[in-house]
Every structure is written in C-alpha cells, then in structure tokens.
Coordinates of C-alpha atoms and ligand atoms in Angstrom, one line a residue:
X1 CA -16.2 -35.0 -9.6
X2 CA -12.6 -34.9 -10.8
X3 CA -10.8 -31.8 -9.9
X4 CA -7.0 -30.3 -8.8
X5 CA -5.3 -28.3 -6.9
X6 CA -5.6 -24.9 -8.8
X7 CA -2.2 -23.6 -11.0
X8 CA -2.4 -20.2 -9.1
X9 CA -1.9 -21.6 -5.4
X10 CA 1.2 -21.0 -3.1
X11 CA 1.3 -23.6 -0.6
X12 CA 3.4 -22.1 2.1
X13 CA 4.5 -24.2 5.1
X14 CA 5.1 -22.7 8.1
X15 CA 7.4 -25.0 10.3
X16 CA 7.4 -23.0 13.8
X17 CA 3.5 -23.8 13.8
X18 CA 2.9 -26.5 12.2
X19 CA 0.6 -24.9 9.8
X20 CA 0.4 -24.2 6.0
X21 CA -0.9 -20.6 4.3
X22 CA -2.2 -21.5 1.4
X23 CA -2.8 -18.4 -1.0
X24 CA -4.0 -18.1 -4.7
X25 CA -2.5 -15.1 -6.8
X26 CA -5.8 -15.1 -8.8
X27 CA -8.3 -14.5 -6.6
X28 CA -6.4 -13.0 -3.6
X29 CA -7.9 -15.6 -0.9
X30 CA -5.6 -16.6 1.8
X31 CA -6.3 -19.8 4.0
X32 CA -4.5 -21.1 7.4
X33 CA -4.3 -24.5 7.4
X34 CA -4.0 -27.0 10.3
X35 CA -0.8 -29.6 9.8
X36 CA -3.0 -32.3 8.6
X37 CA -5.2 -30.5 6.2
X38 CA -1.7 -28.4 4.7
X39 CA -0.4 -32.0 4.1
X40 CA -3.1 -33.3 2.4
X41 CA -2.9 -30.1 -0.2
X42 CA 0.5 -30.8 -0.5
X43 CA -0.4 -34.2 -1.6
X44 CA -3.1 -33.1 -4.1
X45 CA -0.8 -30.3 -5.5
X46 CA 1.5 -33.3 -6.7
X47 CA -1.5 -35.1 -8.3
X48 CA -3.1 -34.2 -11.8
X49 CA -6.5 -34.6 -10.6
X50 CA -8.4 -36.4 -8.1
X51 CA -11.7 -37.5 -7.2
X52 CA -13.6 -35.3 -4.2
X53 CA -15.6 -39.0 -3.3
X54 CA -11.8 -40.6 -2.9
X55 CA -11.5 -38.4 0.0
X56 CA -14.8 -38.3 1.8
X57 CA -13.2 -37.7 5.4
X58 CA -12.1 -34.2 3.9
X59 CA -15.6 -33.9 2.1
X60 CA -16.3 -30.3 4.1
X61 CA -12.9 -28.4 3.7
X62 CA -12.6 -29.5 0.0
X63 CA -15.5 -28.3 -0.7
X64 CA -14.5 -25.2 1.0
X65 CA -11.7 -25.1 -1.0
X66 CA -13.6 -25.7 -4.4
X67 CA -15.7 -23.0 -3.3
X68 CA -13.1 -20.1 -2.3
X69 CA -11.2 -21.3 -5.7
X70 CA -8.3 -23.2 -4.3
X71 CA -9.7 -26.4 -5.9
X72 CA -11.0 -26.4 -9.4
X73 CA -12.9 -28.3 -11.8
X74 CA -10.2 -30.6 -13.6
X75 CA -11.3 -29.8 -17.4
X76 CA -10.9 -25.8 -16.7
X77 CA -7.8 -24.6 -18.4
X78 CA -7.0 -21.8 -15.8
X79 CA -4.3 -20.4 -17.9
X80 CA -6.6 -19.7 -20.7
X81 CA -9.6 -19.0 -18.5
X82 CA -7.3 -15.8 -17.0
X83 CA -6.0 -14.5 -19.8
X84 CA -10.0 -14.7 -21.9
X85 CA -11.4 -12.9 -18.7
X86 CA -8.4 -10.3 -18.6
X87 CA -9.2 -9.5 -22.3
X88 CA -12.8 -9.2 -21.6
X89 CA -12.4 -7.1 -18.8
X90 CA -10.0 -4.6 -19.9
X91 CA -12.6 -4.4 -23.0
X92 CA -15.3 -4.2 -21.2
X93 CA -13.7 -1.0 -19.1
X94 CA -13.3 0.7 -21.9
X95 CA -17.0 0.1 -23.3
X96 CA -18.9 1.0 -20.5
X97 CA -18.0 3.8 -18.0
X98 CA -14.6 5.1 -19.2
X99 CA -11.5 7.0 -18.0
X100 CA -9.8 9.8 -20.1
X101 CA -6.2 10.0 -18.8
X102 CA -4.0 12.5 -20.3
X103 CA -0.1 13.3 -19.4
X104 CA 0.6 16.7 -20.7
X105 CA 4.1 17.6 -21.0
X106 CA 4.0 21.8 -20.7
X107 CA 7.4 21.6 -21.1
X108 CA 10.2 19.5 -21.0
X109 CA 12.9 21.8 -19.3
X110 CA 14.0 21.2 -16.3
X111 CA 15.5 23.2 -13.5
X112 CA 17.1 19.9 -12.3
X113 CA 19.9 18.2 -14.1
X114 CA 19.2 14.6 -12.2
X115 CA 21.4 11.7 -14.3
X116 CA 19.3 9.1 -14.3
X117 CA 15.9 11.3 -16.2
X118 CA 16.0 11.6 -20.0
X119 CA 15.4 15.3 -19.9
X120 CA 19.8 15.4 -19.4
X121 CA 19.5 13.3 -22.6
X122 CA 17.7 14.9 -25.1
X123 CA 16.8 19.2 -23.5
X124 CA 13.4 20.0 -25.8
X125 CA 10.5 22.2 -26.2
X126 CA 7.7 24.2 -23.9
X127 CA 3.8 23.9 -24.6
X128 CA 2.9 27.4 -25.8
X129 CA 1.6 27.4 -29.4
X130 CA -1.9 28.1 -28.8
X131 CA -2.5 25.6 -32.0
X132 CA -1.5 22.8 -30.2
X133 CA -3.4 24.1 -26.9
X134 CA -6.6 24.5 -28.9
X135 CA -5.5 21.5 -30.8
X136 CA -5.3 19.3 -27.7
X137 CA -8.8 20.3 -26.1
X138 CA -10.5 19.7 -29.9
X139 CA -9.1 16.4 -29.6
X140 CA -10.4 15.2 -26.6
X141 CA -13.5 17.0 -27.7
X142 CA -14.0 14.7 -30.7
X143 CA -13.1 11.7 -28.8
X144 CA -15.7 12.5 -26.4
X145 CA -18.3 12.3 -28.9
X146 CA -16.9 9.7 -31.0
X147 CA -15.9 6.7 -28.6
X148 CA -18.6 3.8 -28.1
X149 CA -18.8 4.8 -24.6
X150 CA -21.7 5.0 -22.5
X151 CA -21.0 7.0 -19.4
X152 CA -17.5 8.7 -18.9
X153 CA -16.5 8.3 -15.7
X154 CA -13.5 11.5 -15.5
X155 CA -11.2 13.0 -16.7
X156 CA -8.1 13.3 -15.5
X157 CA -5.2 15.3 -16.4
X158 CA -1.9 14.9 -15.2
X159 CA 1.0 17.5 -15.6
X160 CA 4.0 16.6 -16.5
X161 CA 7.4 17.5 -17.4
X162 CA 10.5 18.6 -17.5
X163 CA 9.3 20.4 -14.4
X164 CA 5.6 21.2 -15.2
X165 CA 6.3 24.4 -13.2
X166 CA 8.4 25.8 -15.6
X167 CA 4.9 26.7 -17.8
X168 CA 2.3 27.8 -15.8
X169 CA 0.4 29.8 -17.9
X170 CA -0.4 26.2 -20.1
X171 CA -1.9 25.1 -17.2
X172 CA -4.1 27.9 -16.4
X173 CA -5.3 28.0 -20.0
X174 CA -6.3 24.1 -20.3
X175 CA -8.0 24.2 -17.2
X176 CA -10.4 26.5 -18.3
X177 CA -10.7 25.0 -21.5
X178 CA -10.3 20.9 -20.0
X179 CA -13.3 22.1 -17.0
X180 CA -15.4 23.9 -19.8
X181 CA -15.9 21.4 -21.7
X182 CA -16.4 18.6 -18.7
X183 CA -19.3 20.7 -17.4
X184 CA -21.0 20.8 -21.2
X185 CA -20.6 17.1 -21.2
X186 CA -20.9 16.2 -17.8
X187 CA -18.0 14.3 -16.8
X188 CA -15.8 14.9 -13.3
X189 CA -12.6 16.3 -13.9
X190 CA -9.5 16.4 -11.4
X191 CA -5.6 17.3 -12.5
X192 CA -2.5 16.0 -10.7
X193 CA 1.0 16.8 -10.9
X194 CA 4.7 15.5 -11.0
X195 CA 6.9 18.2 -10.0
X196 CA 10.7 18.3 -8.4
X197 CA 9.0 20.8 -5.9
X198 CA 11.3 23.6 -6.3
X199 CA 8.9 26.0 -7.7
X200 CA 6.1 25.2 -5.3
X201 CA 6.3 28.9 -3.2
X202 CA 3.0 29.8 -1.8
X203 CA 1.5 31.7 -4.5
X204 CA 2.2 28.5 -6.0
X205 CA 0.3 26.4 -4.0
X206 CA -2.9 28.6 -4.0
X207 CA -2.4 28.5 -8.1
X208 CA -2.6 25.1 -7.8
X209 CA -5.6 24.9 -5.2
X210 CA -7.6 27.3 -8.4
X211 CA -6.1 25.1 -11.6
X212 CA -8.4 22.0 -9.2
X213 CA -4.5 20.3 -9.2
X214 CA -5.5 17.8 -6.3
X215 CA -2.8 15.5 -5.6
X216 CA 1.0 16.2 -6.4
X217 CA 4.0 13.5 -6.5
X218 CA 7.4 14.8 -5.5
X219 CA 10.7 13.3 -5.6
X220 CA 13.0 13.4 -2.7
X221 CA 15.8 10.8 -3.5
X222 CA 17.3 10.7 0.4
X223 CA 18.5 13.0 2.5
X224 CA 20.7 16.2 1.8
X225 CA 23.8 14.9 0.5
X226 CA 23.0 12.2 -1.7
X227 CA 19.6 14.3 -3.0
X228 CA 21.8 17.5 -4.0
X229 CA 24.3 15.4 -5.8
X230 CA 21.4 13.0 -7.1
X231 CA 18.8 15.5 -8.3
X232 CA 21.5 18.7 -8.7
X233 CA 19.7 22.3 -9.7
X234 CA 21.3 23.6 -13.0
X235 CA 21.9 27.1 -11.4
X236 CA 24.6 26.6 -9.1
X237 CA 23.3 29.2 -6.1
X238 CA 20.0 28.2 -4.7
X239 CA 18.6 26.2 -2.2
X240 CA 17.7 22.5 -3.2
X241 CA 16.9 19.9 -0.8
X242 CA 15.7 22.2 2.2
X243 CA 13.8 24.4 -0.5
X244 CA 11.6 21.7 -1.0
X245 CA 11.2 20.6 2.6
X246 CA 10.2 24.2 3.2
X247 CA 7.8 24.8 0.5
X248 CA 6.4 21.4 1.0
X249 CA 5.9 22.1 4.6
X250 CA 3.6 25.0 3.8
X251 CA 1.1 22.9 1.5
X252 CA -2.3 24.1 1.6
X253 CA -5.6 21.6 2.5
X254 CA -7.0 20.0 -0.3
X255 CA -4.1 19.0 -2.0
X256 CA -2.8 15.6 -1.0
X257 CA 1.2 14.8 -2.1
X258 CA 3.4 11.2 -2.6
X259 CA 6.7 11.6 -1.8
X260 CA 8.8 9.3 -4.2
X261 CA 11.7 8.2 -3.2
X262 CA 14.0 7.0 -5.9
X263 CA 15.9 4.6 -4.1
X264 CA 19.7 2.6 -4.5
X265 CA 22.0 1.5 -1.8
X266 CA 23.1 5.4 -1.3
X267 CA 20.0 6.8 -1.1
X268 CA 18.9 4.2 1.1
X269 CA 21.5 4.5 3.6
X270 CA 20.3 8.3 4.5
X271 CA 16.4 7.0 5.2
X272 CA 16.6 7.8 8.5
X273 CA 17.7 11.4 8.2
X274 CA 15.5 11.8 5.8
X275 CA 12.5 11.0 8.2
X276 CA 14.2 13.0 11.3
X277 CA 13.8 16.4 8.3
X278 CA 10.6 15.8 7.7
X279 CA 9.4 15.6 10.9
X280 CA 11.7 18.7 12.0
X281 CA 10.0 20.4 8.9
X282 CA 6.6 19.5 10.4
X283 CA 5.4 17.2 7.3
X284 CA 5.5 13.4 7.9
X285 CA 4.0 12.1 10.6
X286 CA 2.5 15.4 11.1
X287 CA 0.5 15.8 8.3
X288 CA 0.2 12.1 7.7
X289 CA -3.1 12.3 6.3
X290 CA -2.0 14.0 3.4
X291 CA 1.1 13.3 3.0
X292 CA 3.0 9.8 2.1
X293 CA 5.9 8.3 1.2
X294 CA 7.0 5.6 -1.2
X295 CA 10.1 4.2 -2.3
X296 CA 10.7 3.2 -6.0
X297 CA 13.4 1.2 -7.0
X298 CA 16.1 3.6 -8.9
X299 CA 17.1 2.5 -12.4
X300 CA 19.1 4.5 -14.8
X301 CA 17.9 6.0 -18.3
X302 CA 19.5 4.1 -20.9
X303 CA 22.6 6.5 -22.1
X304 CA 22.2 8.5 -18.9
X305 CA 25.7 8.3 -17.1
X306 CA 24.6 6.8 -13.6
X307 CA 28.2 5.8 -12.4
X308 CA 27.6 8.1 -9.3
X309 CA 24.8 5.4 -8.2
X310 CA 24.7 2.0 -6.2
X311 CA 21.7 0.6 -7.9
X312 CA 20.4 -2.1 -5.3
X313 CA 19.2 -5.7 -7.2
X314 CA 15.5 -6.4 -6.9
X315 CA 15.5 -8.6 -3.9
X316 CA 17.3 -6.0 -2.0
X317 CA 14.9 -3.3 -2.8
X318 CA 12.0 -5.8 -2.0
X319 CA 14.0 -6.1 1.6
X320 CA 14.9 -2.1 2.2
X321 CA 10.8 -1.5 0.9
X322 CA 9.6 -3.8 3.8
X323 CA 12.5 -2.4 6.6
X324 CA 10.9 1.3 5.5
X325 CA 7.9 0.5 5.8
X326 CA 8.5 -0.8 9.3
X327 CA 10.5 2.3 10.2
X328 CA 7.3 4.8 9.0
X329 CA 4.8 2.7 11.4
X330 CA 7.9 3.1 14.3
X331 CA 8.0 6.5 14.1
X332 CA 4.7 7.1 13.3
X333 CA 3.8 5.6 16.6
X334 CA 6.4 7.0 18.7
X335 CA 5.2 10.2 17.2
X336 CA 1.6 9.4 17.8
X337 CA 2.1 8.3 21.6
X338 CA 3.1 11.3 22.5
X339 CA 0.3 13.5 20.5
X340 CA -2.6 11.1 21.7
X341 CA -3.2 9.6 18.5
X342 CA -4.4 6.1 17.5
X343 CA -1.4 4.0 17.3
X344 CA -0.5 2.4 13.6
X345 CA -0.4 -1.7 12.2
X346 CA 2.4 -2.6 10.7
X347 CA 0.6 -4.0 7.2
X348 CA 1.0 -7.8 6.0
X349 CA 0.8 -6.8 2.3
X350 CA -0.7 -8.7 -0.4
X351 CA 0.4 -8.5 -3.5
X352 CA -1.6 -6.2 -5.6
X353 CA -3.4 -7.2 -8.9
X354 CA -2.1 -5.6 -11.5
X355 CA -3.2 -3.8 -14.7
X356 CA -1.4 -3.1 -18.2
X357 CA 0.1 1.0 -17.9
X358 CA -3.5 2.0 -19.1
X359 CA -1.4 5.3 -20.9
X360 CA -0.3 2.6 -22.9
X361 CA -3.0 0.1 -23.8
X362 CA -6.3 2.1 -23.3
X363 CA -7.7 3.8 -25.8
X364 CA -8.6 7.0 -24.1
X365 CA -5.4 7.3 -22.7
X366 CA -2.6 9.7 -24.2
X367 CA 0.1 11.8 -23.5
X368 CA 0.7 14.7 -25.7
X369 CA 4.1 16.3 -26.5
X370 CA 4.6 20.3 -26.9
X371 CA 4.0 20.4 -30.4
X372 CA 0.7 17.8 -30.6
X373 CA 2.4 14.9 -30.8
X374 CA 0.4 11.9 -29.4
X375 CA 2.2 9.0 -27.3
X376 CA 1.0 6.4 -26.4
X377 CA 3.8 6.2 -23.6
X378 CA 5.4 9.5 -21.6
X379 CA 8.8 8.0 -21.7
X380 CA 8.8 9.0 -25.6
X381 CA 7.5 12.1 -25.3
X382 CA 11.5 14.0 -26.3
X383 CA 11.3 11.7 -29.4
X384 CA 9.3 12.9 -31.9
X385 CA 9.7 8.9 -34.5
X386 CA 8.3 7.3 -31.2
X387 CA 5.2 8.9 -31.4
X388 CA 2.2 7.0 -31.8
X389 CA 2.2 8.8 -35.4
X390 CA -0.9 10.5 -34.4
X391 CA -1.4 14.1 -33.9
X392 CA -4.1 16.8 -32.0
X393 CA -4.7 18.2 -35.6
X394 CA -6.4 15.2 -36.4
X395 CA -9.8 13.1 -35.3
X396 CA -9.7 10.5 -32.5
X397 CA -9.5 6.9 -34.2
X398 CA -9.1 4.1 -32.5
X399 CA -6.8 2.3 -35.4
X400 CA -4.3 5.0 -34.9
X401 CA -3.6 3.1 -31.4
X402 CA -4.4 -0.9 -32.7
X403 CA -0.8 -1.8 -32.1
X404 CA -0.7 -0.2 -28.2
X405 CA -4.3 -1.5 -27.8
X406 CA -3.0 -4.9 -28.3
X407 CA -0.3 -5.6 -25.6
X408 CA -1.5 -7.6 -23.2
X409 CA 0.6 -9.0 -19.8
X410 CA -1.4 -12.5 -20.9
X411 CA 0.4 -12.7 -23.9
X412 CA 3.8 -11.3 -23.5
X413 CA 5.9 -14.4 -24.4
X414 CA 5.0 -18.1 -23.6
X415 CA 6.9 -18.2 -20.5
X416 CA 5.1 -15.4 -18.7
X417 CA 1.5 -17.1 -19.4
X418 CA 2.6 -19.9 -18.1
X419 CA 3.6 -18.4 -15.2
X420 CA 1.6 -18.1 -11.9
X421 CA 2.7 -14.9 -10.6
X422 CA 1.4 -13.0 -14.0
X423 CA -2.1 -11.6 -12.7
X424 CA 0.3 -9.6 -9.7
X425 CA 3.7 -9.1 -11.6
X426 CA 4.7 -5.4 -11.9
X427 CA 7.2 -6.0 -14.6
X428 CA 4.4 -6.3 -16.9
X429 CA 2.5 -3.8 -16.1
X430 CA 5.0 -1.2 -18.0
X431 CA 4.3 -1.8 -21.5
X432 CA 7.4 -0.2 -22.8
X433 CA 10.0 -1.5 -20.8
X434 CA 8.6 -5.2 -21.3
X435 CA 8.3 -4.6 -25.2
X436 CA 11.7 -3.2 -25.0
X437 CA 13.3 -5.3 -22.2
X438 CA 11.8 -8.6 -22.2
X439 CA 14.3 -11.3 -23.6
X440 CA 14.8 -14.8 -23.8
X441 CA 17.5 -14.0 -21.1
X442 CA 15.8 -11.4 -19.3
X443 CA 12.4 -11.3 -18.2
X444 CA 11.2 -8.3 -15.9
X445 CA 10.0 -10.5 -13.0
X446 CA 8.4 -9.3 -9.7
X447 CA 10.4 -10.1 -6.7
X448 CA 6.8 -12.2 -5.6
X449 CA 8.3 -14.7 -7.6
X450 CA 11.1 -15.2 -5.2
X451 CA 10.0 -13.4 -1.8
X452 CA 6.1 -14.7 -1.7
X453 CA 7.5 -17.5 1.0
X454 CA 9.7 -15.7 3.0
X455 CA 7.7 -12.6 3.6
X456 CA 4.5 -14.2 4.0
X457 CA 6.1 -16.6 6.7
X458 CA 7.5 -14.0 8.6
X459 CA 4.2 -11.4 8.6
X460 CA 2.1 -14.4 9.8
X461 CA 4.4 -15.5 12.3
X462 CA 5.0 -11.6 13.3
X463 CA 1.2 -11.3 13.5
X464 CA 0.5 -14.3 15.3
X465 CA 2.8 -13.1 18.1
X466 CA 1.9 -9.9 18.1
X467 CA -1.9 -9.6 16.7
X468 CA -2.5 -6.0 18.0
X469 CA 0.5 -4.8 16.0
X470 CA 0.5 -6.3 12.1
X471 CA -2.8 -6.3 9.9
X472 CA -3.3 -7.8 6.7
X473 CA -3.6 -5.4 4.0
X474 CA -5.3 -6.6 0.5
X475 CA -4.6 -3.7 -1.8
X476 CA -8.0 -2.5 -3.8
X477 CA -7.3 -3.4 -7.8
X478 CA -7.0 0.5 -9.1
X479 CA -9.1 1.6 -11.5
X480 CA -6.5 2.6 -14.1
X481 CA -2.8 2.0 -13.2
X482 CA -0.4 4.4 -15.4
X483 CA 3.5 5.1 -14.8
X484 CA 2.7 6.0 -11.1
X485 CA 3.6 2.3 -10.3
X486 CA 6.9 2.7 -12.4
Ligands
SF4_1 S1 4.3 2.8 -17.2 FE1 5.6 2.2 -18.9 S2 4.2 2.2 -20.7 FE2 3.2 3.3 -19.1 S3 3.7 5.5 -19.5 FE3 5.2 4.7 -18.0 S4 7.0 4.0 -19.3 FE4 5.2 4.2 -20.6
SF4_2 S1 8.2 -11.5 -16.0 FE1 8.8 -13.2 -14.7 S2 7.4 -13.2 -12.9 FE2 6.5 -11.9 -14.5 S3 5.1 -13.2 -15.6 FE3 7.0 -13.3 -16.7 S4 8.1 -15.0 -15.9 FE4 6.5 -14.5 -14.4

C-alpha cells in the first residue's frame, strides 16, 4: 500500500526528552513519540510516498498512525478532501437541525464614547418604529415556514448596540413576540447580550432575568485608568469603571457573563489590578462559575483615531493570552486554598477548529438595523449601502444572501488552501475582515502558524514535570461561531 505522511501534521521535536509530538490540525489527534519512531516520521515527512511492506519492523505503529490519520492513503488529495467535506458539512447544518441567530441593534447610541468602536464614527438611530418591530418578528416568521429545514434547533437572539440598554422597551416587546411564536412552533429560544455594563442597576438585572437574557458579555479594557480613558462615558460626572464592578458584582443566578478584555500593551500592563478589583468587588474567583474572563486582541476601527493606544503585534498577544491565563489559574488557586476548593489545571490548549462567522455565511443568520435593514454582518449595521439589500418588509429568500452564503475559509485565495493551519485559523473565520483585509501582502494569519512549536513544547514539557498541575484541553467545535470570537 503506498501512502505519506499526511499534509496536516506538525512534527514537533522535543530535544530535552528525546521525543517528538506529533499533532494533525485536521483531526485534532496528538501522539508522543519515542526518539526512534519521531525520526522515522521525520524521514517519511520528507518522502512523497512510501510503501507500508518497505518498513515491516514499524508494521504496528504505522498502522496506528494510518488509523488515527497521521498517515494516509497516497492518491487522497487532502487539500481537496477538507475543503469538499467543509462544504458538505456547513450544508448539511443548515439542512437538517438549524440555528436562527439574530443580532438586533435596539439602538446604536452609546453612553460610551470608546475610540476604537464605530458608534464615535458614524452616531445613528434607535429601534422603535413598531413597523420594523412587527416587521422583524414576520420575517423570521416566514423564514420559519419557508426554509428546507427539518427540525430547528433555537433560536437565539442577541442584543446589540450602541449600548442595547439604552432601549429597553424593544426588548421587552420582541421577547414576547420572539417567545410567542417559538412556543407556536416549537423551537427553544434563549437571548444574550453585549452591553458596556453601565446601565446594569438591579432592576436591571431582574429585567433581564424576565426578557430570558441568559448570558451577557461586558467589556472591561484594564484597570481604572487606562479603562476610563479607553472606554470614556459621554457625560462627564458619573461613575465608570467602579460602576460596572459594582453592578456586576450584584448579578443575579441564572445569568452567566464574559468579561472581554480588549487588550494592547497599556491595557495589559494593569491585568493585575484588574484581578486584585474583581476579587475586592467579590466577582472573579468568587463567582467563578458564572463569571469569566477573556482577552481579545485590540484593533482600531478604520477612521477611528486610536493614537492614545499601544496596539500589541499578534505574537505578543498570543504571549500576554497565555501569561493571563496562567495568572487566572494562580489566583484562582491561592484563592481556592484558602476557601477549601478544588484546586485548578493550568490548560495545554489545542487549537480550536474553526467555523466561517455563521452571521455571515448561514442563511438563517442576520442582524437587523433600526429601520429593517438586513446585514449579513453587524460591523455594517451604521451603513445603510452595506446592507445585504434585503429588508424585514419583505419574504425570506435565500438568493437575497447567495453572495454571503458563498465565502468559504477553503477558498479564500490559493495561498490559504494550501495552507495547513486553515481548518484552525481565526483570521478566517471573520468574513468581513478577510473579504476586506486579505491581500497579496497581507493575509490575516493565526499566530498557530508561528507559535504551534513553541507553546506545544513548553506545555508538554511543563506537564511532564508537573502532571498534577497542566491538563490538556481540546476545545469542543461550537455549534455556530459569530463575532463572539472577534
Ligand atoms: S465576525 Fe466578522 S463577519 Fe461575523 S459579524 Fe463579526 S465582523 Fe461580521
Ligand atoms: S490567513 Fe495565513 S494562516 Fe490563515 S490560512 Fe491563510 S495563509 Fe494560512
């Protein structure tokens, strides 16, 4: 049988050992390999093909190999092979058991004037007109009844802004309407947010707990100083920072909240301080089951003025991501030691498979601006020519979408399907910046590219001294990735 070494492995030696990880992007299967047996890869992985009968000492581990995927069939085309099975399977999701996502944009003022966020750009409208309100439920009505689906699996509504605070009466009136006409058809329903916080007073909370809003992401962009000058309130007088550490700390059960972290070289330098609030404000590790915390790499808007920033370069963020995430399971366990808790792992992550922003290429998918525009994308949603062109005033059709339904991260630009690290690069996944980013010169790679040696050399060796302390993490493929991940 001819076969090769497959076009997705990393062969990673690991000197202080004498042993090779050997991991395929693909499939996600990791292998430790003795000195001899890493060698022998590293000879085949320099060959076109060879025969399994030429190396009949090996006979049990290549077959091992052929079987976990490492080693495959010589005439498969693996490129091709990926990129048909993508295809089919982001077809087939929206076939069988579907997701309705919606970002709804009740307004898109802002009690925050933060640099980097379009609303500074281009100040727009609120969701009020009960036209578009009824508009937007008929909508989703008619799709429900129209799409070739056999079984909707939920829907799930996401508010948005601006500050989606701002209106709260949209919200109220939606729900009814969105839960209504989820229990006539039988399909879950559950609402999240993205809100700056400031607005989120008790009463607030409890609204929330009614309107069935079960998750909430809130930025906090560092401690005090660089978050008040970062993410300034319009009105001058007023709490900021510790307003949201306050109302945060009083968030209700049932409601689960991501702090996001918008993070340069500023930002990063207050982490620390950051933690030692939360914790004096009773929130993280405190409520660590329903609260966490993630850091997202800051970039500015284009025509935002961002000269107040330190923006870090990707491989620096890769490096202050992993040092964070050290410092959470520190503290965490310092904190945990002393309330009788479990202690924490520090996590050997794996890169996560990733999907196309499914507010851009699925069908069922849409974000809807104030006055019924559709968008195929919620970075548009303050420019009414980028609309998808559709409105709520008219039927669901899929061929108002063709041209969003067809991006694919397989066929981006010949460079990126020939590259190995596609089926796990985050620079795809955001339609919109790759359609409007991706150049001959510039290509919006993930910092795997680069950092897949280093990192995975130093968690093995860090879990190999220490196995009661590191864990290997393989992230679960979400269902439907969306800007969350942005
Ligand atoms: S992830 Fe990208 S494509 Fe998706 S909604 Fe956000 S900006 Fe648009
Ligand atoms: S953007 Fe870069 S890392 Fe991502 S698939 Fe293209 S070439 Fe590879």
């Amino acid at each position: 049988m001819k076969i090769k070494f497959s076009f997705y492995n990393q062969l990673i030696p690991i000197e202080e050992t004498s042993e090779y990880l050997l991991y395929n992007i693909l499939n996600g299967g990791l292998r430790v390999l003795d000195d001899s047996t890493g060698r022998l890869l590293l000879d085949l992985s320099n060959l076109d093909s060879f025969n399994v009968e030429d190396y009949n000492e090996y006979h049990d581990v290549i077959q091992e190999l052929l079987d976990e995927g490492f080693l495959v069939d010589f005439y498969i085309d693996e490129k091709e092979s990926y990129q048909q099975d993508y295809l089919d399977s982001q077809l087939a999701k929206y076939r069988n058991n579907s997701h309705i996502g919606l970002t709804i944009g009740t307004t898109i003022l802002c009690n925050m004037g933060c640099p980097y966020c379009f609303q500074t750009v281009k100040p727009n409208k609120t969701l009020r007109d009960e036209k578009v309100i009824n508009g937007i439920v008929t909508y989703i009505g008619g799709l429900i009844q129209k799409a070739p689906v056999k079984k909707w699996a939920g829907l799930s509504i996401m508010w948005y802004g601006g500050e989606p605070l701002i209106n709260m009466d949209v919200i109220e009136n939606l729900t009814t309407k969105f839960t209504a006409l989820c229990s006539q058809h039988h399909i879950p329903y559950d609402a999240s947010m993205v809100t700056n916080g400031i607005l989120l007073t008790r009463e607030t909370w409890q609204f929330l707990l009614k309107h069935q809003v079960n998750s909430i992401q809130i930025t906090i962009d560092g401690a005090k100083e660089v978050h008040d000058s970062y993410r300034p309130l319009k009105s001058a007088n007023g709490k900021n920072y510790e307003k949201i550490l306050e109302n945060l700390s009083m968030m209700p059960l049932g409601i689960s909240a991501t702090i996001r972290i918008n993070t340069d070289k500023r930002v990063a330098a207050t982490l620390p301080k950051l933690l030692d609030d939360l914790k004096d404000y009773g929130i993280w590790p405190q409520r660590q089951n329903q609260v966490s915390l993630k850091l997202a790499w800051l970039r500015g808007y284009a025509g935002a003025d961002t000269s107040n920033m330190r923006f870090l370069a990707q491989q620096e963020f890769f490096d202050i991501e992993n040092q964070f995430s050290a410092m959470l399971v520190e503290r965490y366990n310092k904190w945990a030691k002393s309330n009788s808790r479990e202690m924490a792992k520090q996590k050997w992550k794996l890169p996560e498979k990733q999907n196309d922003c499914a507010t851009y290429v699925s069908p069922y998918f849409f974000t809807f601006d104030p006055e019924g525009g559709i968008h195929k994308c919620w970075e548009t949603i303050h420019e009414k020519e980028k609309s998808s062109g559709s409105t709520v005033f008219k039927n669901w059709d899929v061929d108002d979408f063709k041209k969003y339904l067809n991006y694919s991260r397989t066929n981006v630009h010949p460079v990126c399907y020939n590259c190995k690290f596609n089926p796990i690069c985050e620079g795809l996944s955001c339609a919109y910046d790759t359609i409007h980013t991706l150049s001959e010169q510039n290509f919006p790679c993930t910092p795997w590219k680069t950092e897949i040696d280093r990192y995975f050399k130093e968690m093995y060796l860090r879990m190999k001294q220490n196995p009661d302390q590191v864990v290997l993490h393989k992230p679960e493929q979400r269902a439907h990735q969306t800007h969350s991940n942005k």
